[in-house]
Amino acid sequence: MPRDLSNPAERHPEKARRAPAPRLPKPDWIRVKAKGGARLKATQQIVEANALTTVCQEAGCPNLGECWSQGHATMMIMGEICTRGCTFCNVATGKPNALDAFEPGRVADAVARLGLDHVVVTSVDRDDLEDGGAAHFAQTIRAIRHRAPATSIEVLTPDFLKCRPEALETVIAARPDVFNHNLETVPGLYAEVRPGARYFHSLRLLQRAKELDPTIFTKSGLMVGLGETRQQVLQVMDDMRAADIDFLTIGQYLQPTPRHHAVARYVHPDEFAAYETAALGKGFLVVSASPLTRSSHHAGADFRRLQAARQTRG
């Protein structure tokens, strides 16, 4: 029988033995107003008609209503089951299904039908594949270029940790406009928050992307509220700038279920503003830091900000 991914026990079998963590009450600044309307419904219909998976749904993004009501959806390719078991993540864990050769075409068709001027394409981790799914990313980029040539493309990829270096080269050769890979947290929390990943490998991946194509924009994101210190966050910013990363996002970690990593604290909006000021001072082209910031939130507008910032700096 197929797994019932609406059942937390089947969705996250790797977390079954974790003790439930207490859940802190959310402060007022975390509240999200529900969105609806015809545009949201139309987005949902296009996603369903093309049999697509979106990270908006799978990760339980708090901004889904806002984005879908504007016709924006972040595509998640290569299935809905991830080979990793990060303690913060709501995406299902287990053995994925085989790749769908027709998926790149369906994604491209949805991008065209939604009329997107910018699209974010992400994926689950696919450690079961020799290239980590790099060729599938490249095929999706090429399909979008063919079907929606005016659309700028941002990819948010896995770390390709168990792959040969050619995996990253395959993605970059397809010429996305933005290469994004999230560091997620500070290195001291990797063993607990992001088991199976390696902080300096992820950092080097982003650096290599810029080396392979100096014209590409590179982007990475952090969650806060997991137990990190301000000094640790500032050190990650310095590491990112040493790797020539252009764009930094910082958002509040929200606990999907009691068996996920606990929220250590809710970071006040004033602290996010201070992080943004510090990051801009360190040389990032663009910084987005707020409680509800997510990697693909306002990605189209942020891409235009990136272009303008690069042009201004020359």
Short mmCIF file of C-alpha atoms in Angstrom, two decimals:
data_model
loop_
_atom_site.label_atom_id
_atom_site.label_comp_id
_atom_site.label_asym_id
_atom_site.label_seq_id
_atom_site.Cartn_x
_atom_site.Cartn_y
_atom_site.Cartn_z
CA MET A 1 0.00 0.00 0.00
CA PRO A 2 1.21 3.54 -0.71
CA ARG A 3 2.16 5.67 2.26
CA ASP A 4 -0.40 8.08 3.62
CA LEU A 5 1.63 11.29 3.80
CA SER A 6 -1.18 13.06 5.63
CA ASN A 7 -0.39 10.78 8.58
CA PRO A 8 2.58 12.20 10.56
CA ALA A 9 3.72 8.70 11.56
CA GLU A 10 4.00 7.67 7.91
CA ARG A 11 5.22 11.06 6.73
CA HIS A 12 8.09 11.19 9.24
CA PRO A 13 8.92 7.63 10.37
CA GLU A 14 12.43 8.77 11.30
CA LYS A 15 10.97 11.06 13.96
CA ALA A 16 8.72 8.43 15.58
CA ARG A 17 11.15 7.86 18.44
CA ARG A 18 11.81 11.53 19.12
CA ALA A 19 10.23 12.77 22.32
CA PRO A 20 7.57 15.44 21.69
CA ALA A 21 9.06 18.90 22.17
CA PRO A 22 7.08 21.63 23.94
CA ARG A 23 5.69 24.22 21.56
CA LEU A 24 6.07 27.87 22.47
CA PRO A 25 3.03 30.08 21.88
CA LYS A 26 3.49 32.22 18.81
CA PRO A 27 3.87 35.97 19.33
CA ASP A 28 1.68 38.46 17.50
CA TRP A 29 4.29 39.19 14.84
CA ILE A 30 4.14 35.58 13.59
CA ARG A 31 0.41 35.68 12.86
CA VAL A 32 -0.52 35.27 9.18
CA LYS A 33 -3.83 36.43 7.81
CA ALA A 34 -5.66 33.84 5.72
CA LYS A 35 -5.82 34.57 2.01
CA GLY A 36 -8.29 33.38 -0.56
CA GLY A 37 -9.90 34.52 -3.77
CA ALA A 38 -10.13 33.50 -7.39
CA ARG A 39 -6.39 33.86 -8.12
CA LEU A 40 -5.44 31.48 -5.32
CA LYS A 41 -7.97 28.93 -6.58
CA ALA A 42 -6.70 29.31 -10.14
CA THR A 43 -3.12 28.68 -8.98
CA GLN A 44 -4.24 25.59 -7.12
CA GLN A 45 -6.09 24.30 -10.18
CA ILE A 46 -3.03 24.74 -12.43
CA VAL A 47 -0.79 22.97 -9.91
CA GLU A 48 -3.25 20.08 -9.62
CA ALA A 49 -3.93 19.86 -13.36
CA ASN A 50 -0.20 19.52 -14.05
CA ALA A 51 0.22 16.96 -11.22
CA LEU A 52 2.91 19.09 -9.61
CA THR A 53 4.38 19.09 -6.13
CA THR A 54 5.07 22.45 -4.49
CA VAL A 55 7.31 23.17 -1.52
CA CYS A 56 4.62 25.64 -0.44
CA GLN A 57 2.40 22.70 0.46
CA GLU A 58 4.95 20.07 1.44
CA ALA A 59 6.94 22.33 3.78
CA GLY A 60 3.81 23.94 5.24
CA CYS A 61 4.94 27.45 4.28
CA PRO A 62 3.12 30.19 6.22
CA ASN A 63 3.14 32.41 3.12
CA LEU A 64 1.24 30.01 0.84
CA GLY A 65 -1.98 32.03 0.84
CA GLU A 66 -0.20 35.29 0.02
CA CYS A 67 1.92 33.82 -2.76
CA TRP A 68 -0.76 31.68 -4.40
CA SER A 69 -3.24 34.56 -4.34
CA GLN A 70 -0.67 36.38 -6.51
CA GLY A 71 -0.23 33.40 -8.83
CA HIS A 72 3.19 32.41 -7.45
CA ALA A 73 4.05 28.82 -6.54
CA THR A 74 7.46 27.26 -5.87
CA MET A 75 7.88 24.03 -7.81
CA MET A 76 9.34 21.01 -6.02
CA ILE A 77 10.66 18.45 -8.49
CA MET A 78 11.72 14.79 -8.19
CA GLY A 79 8.82 13.75 -5.98
CA GLU A 80 7.58 14.50 -2.51
CA ILE A 81 9.73 12.05 -0.52
CA CYS A 82 13.22 13.09 0.62
CA THR A 83 16.15 10.79 1.40
CA ARG A 84 17.24 13.02 4.30
CA GLY A 85 15.64 13.40 7.74
CA CYS A 86 16.43 16.95 8.84
CA THR A 87 14.82 17.63 12.21
CA PHE A 88 13.38 20.99 11.16
CA CYS A 89 11.79 19.94 7.89
CA ASN A 90 8.18 18.98 7.16
CA VAL A 91 8.91 17.27 3.82
CA ALA A 92 8.28 13.52 3.97
CA THR A 93 11.26 11.19 4.47
CA GLY A 94 11.82 7.74 3.02
CA LYS A 95 12.57 5.92 -0.22
CA PRO A 96 11.53 8.09 -3.19
CA ASN A 97 9.86 6.92 -6.34
CA ALA A 98 11.54 6.82 -9.74
CA LEU A 99 12.00 10.11 -11.56
CA ASP A 100 9.17 11.20 -13.86
CA ALA A 101 10.65 11.98 -17.28
CA PHE A 102 7.62 14.12 -18.16
CA GLU A 103 7.84 16.32 -15.06
CA PRO A 104 10.10 19.03 -16.59
CA GLY A 105 7.55 19.59 -19.35
CA ARG A 106 4.65 19.81 -16.89
CA VAL A 107 6.55 22.30 -14.75
CA ALA A 108 7.30 24.43 -17.80
CA ASP A 109 3.66 24.32 -18.88
CA ALA A 110 2.53 25.45 -15.43
CA VAL A 111 5.05 28.32 -15.42
CA ALA A 112 3.68 29.49 -18.76
CA ARG A 113 0.03 29.13 -17.69
CA LEU A 114 0.67 31.00 -14.43
CA GLY A 115 2.36 33.79 -16.38
CA LEU A 116 5.32 33.88 -14.01
CA ASP A 117 8.05 36.43 -14.65
CA HIS A 118 10.26 34.58 -12.14
CA VAL A 119 10.06 30.98 -10.95
CA VAL A 120 11.78 29.11 -8.14
CA VAL A 121 12.42 25.39 -8.70
CA THR A 122 13.52 23.32 -5.72
CA SER A 123 13.59 19.62 -4.91
CA VAL A 124 13.82 16.96 -2.28
CA ASP A 125 17.26 15.46 -1.61
CA ARG A 126 17.83 12.46 -3.87
CA ASP A 127 20.83 10.65 -2.41
CA ASP A 128 19.59 7.55 -4.23
CA LEU A 129 20.54 9.04 -7.61
CA GLU A 130 24.10 9.00 -8.91
CA ASP A 131 23.95 12.69 -9.86
CA GLY A 132 21.61 13.72 -7.02
CA GLY A 133 19.04 14.77 -9.64
CA ALA A 134 21.29 17.35 -11.33
CA ALA A 135 20.32 16.27 -14.85
CA HIS A 136 16.63 16.52 -13.92
CA PHE A 137 17.19 20.09 -12.71
CA ALA A 138 18.93 20.91 -15.99
CA GLN A 139 16.11 19.39 -18.03
CA THR A 140 13.56 21.43 -16.07
CA ILE A 141 15.52 24.65 -16.63
CA ARG A 142 15.74 23.97 -20.37
CA ALA A 143 12.03 23.12 -20.58
CA ILE A 144 11.09 26.40 -18.88
CA ARG A 145 13.41 28.35 -21.18
CA HIS A 146 11.65 26.77 -24.17
CA ARG A 147 8.08 27.20 -22.92
CA ALA A 148 8.47 30.55 -21.10
CA PRO A 149 11.60 32.25 -22.48
CA ALA A 150 10.93 35.55 -20.69
CA THR A 151 10.81 33.93 -17.24
CA SER A 152 13.87 34.23 -15.01
CA ILE A 153 14.75 30.98 -13.24
CA GLU A 154 15.99 30.42 -9.70
CA VAL A 155 17.01 26.95 -8.56
CA LEU A 156 17.18 25.91 -4.90
CA THR A 157 19.17 22.69 -5.01
CA PRO A 158 20.26 19.93 -2.65
CA ASP A 159 23.91 19.81 -1.59
CA PHE A 160 24.94 17.01 -4.02
CA LEU A 161 27.07 15.72 -1.15
CA LYS A 162 27.39 12.16 -2.43
CA CYS A 163 27.90 13.09 -6.08
CA ARG A 164 30.84 13.79 -8.32
CA PRO A 165 31.67 17.49 -8.94
CA GLU A 166 30.07 17.21 -12.38
CA ALA A 167 26.62 17.28 -10.75
CA LEU A 168 26.89 20.97 -9.91
CA GLU A 169 28.47 21.64 -13.30
CA THR A 170 25.42 20.08 -14.99
CA VAL A 171 23.06 22.47 -13.20
CA ILE A 172 25.16 25.58 -13.80
CA ALA A 173 25.64 24.69 -17.49
CA ALA A 174 21.84 24.96 -17.91
CA ARG A 175 22.22 28.66 -16.99
CA PRO A 176 19.76 29.40 -14.19
CA ASP A 177 19.65 33.08 -13.26
CA VAL A 178 19.96 32.41 -9.51
CA PHE A 179 21.64 29.47 -7.79
CA ASN A 180 20.33 29.00 -4.26
CA HIS A 181 21.35 26.48 -1.63
CA ASN A 182 20.39 27.07 1.98
CA LEU A 183 22.93 26.64 4.76
CA GLU A 184 19.87 26.60 7.07
CA THR A 185 21.67 27.03 10.40
CA VAL A 186 25.01 27.66 12.10
CA PRO A 187 27.67 24.90 11.89
CA GLY A 188 27.43 24.02 15.58
CA LEU A 189 23.80 22.91 15.13
CA TYR A 190 24.30 20.79 12.00
CA ALA A 191 24.55 17.44 13.81
CA GLU A 192 21.12 17.98 15.37
CA VAL A 193 19.30 20.12 12.80
CA ARG A 194 20.72 18.97 9.49
CA PRO A 195 22.14 15.45 9.95
CA GLY A 196 23.63 14.04 6.78
CA ALA A 197 24.74 17.48 5.55
CA ARG A 198 28.11 19.19 5.94
CA TYR A 199 28.36 22.92 6.56
CA PHE A 200 31.61 23.55 4.70
CA HIS A 201 30.57 21.34 1.80
CA SER A 202 27.41 23.43 1.36
CA LEU A 203 29.43 26.62 1.61
CA ARG A 204 31.90 25.38 -1.00
CA LEU A 205 29.03 24.35 -3.30
CA LEU A 206 27.84 27.95 -3.40
CA GLN A 207 31.37 29.23 -3.96
CA ARG A 208 31.93 26.79 -6.84
CA ALA A 209 28.67 27.85 -8.49
CA LYS A 210 29.99 31.41 -8.73
CA GLU A 211 33.38 30.16 -9.94
CA LEU A 212 31.72 28.12 -12.70
CA ASP A 213 29.62 31.10 -13.83
CA PRO A 214 30.65 34.50 -12.42
CA THR A 215 27.51 36.09 -13.90
CA ILE A 216 25.14 33.96 -11.84
CA PHE A 217 23.58 35.29 -8.64
CA THR A 218 24.17 33.07 -5.62
CA LYS A 219 21.81 32.96 -2.68
CA SER A 220 21.53 31.20 0.67
CA GLY A 221 19.27 31.25 3.70
CA LEU A 222 19.29 30.79 7.45
CA MET A 223 16.64 29.97 10.01
CA VAL A 224 16.93 31.53 13.45
CA GLY A 225 15.28 30.54 16.70
CA LEU A 226 16.90 27.08 16.75
CA GLY A 227 19.32 27.87 19.57
CA GLU A 228 22.02 29.79 17.71
CA THR A 229 23.72 32.91 19.07
CA ARG A 230 23.97 36.28 17.37
CA GLN A 231 27.74 35.90 17.09
CA GLN A 232 27.32 32.55 15.33
CA VAL A 233 24.93 34.13 12.82
CA LEU A 234 27.37 36.96 12.15
CA GLN A 235 30.15 34.41 11.59
CA VAL A 236 28.01 32.58 9.03
CA MET A 237 27.50 35.90 7.24
CA ASP A 238 31.28 36.33 7.07
CA ASP A 239 31.66 32.77 5.74
CA MET A 240 29.04 33.47 3.08
CA ARG A 241 30.71 36.65 1.95
CA ALA A 242 34.07 34.85 1.75
CA ALA A 243 32.27 32.45 -0.63
CA ASP A 244 31.02 35.45 -2.67
CA ILE A 245 27.32 34.84 -1.95
CA ASP A 246 25.16 37.73 -3.20
CA PHE A 247 21.83 37.30 -1.43
CA LEU A 248 21.01 36.29 2.14
CA THR A 249 17.60 35.40 3.56
CA ILE A 250 16.95 35.03 7.30
CA GLY A 251 13.62 33.84 8.69
CA GLN A 252 12.11 32.48 11.89
CA TYR A 253 12.09 28.70 12.31
CA LEU A 254 8.58 27.36 12.92
CA GLN A 255 8.10 23.88 14.37
CA PRO A 256 5.93 21.71 12.04
CA THR A 257 4.96 19.05 14.62
CA PRO A 258 5.80 18.27 18.27
CA ARG A 259 8.35 15.69 17.11
CA HIS A 260 10.33 18.18 15.06
CA HIS A 261 13.13 20.31 16.48
CA ALA A 262 11.81 22.67 19.15
CA VAL A 263 11.68 26.43 18.70
CA ALA A 264 14.25 27.76 21.17
CA ARG A 265 12.79 31.27 20.95
CA TYR A 266 10.92 33.64 18.68
CA VAL A 267 13.29 36.30 17.40
CA HIS A 268 11.89 39.82 17.62
CA PRO A 269 11.47 41.84 14.40
CA ASP A 270 13.97 44.40 15.72
CA GLU A 271 16.62 41.67 15.80
CA PHE A 272 15.85 40.77 12.19
CA ALA A 273 16.28 44.43 11.25
CA ALA A 274 19.65 44.44 13.01
CA TYR A 275 20.70 41.30 11.12
CA GLU A 276 19.73 42.93 7.85
CA THR A 277 21.77 46.03 8.65
CA ALA A 278 24.78 43.92 9.63
CA ALA A 279 24.55 41.77 6.49
CA LEU A 280 24.33 44.76 4.17
CA GLY A 281 27.36 46.19 5.91
CA LYS A 282 29.25 42.98 5.14
CA GLY A 283 28.65 43.41 1.42
CA PHE A 284 25.64 41.33 0.41
CA LEU A 285 23.85 42.78 -2.62
CA VAL A 286 20.41 42.03 -1.17
CA VAL A 287 19.23 40.90 2.26
CA SER A 288 15.75 39.79 3.28
CA ALA A 289 15.37 39.31 7.03
CA SER A 290 12.05 39.10 8.83
CA PRO A 291 10.09 36.54 10.87
CA LEU A 292 8.18 35.27 7.83
CA THR A 293 11.02 35.48 5.28
CA ARG A 294 11.43 32.27 3.30
CA SER A 295 13.78 31.45 0.41
CA SER A 296 11.21 31.91 -2.33
CA HIS A 297 9.06 34.59 -0.69
CA HIS A 298 8.98 37.65 -3.00
CA ALA A 299 11.71 35.97 -5.07
CA GLY A 300 10.74 37.78 -8.27
CA ALA A 301 10.91 41.23 -6.72
CA ASP A 302 14.15 40.26 -4.97
CA PHE A 303 15.66 39.15 -8.28
CA ARG A 304 15.01 42.57 -9.72
CA ARG A 305 16.61 44.10 -6.61
CA LEU A 306 19.66 41.90 -7.23
CA GLN A 307 19.94 43.07 -10.81
CA ALA A 308 19.64 46.71 -9.78
CA ALA A 309 22.18 46.34 -6.95
CA ARG A 310 24.74 44.71 -9.22
CA GLN A 311 24.28 47.42 -11.84
CA THR A 312 24.67 50.14 -9.21
CA ARG A 313 27.90 48.64 -7.90
CA GLY A 314 29.20 48.12 -11.40
#
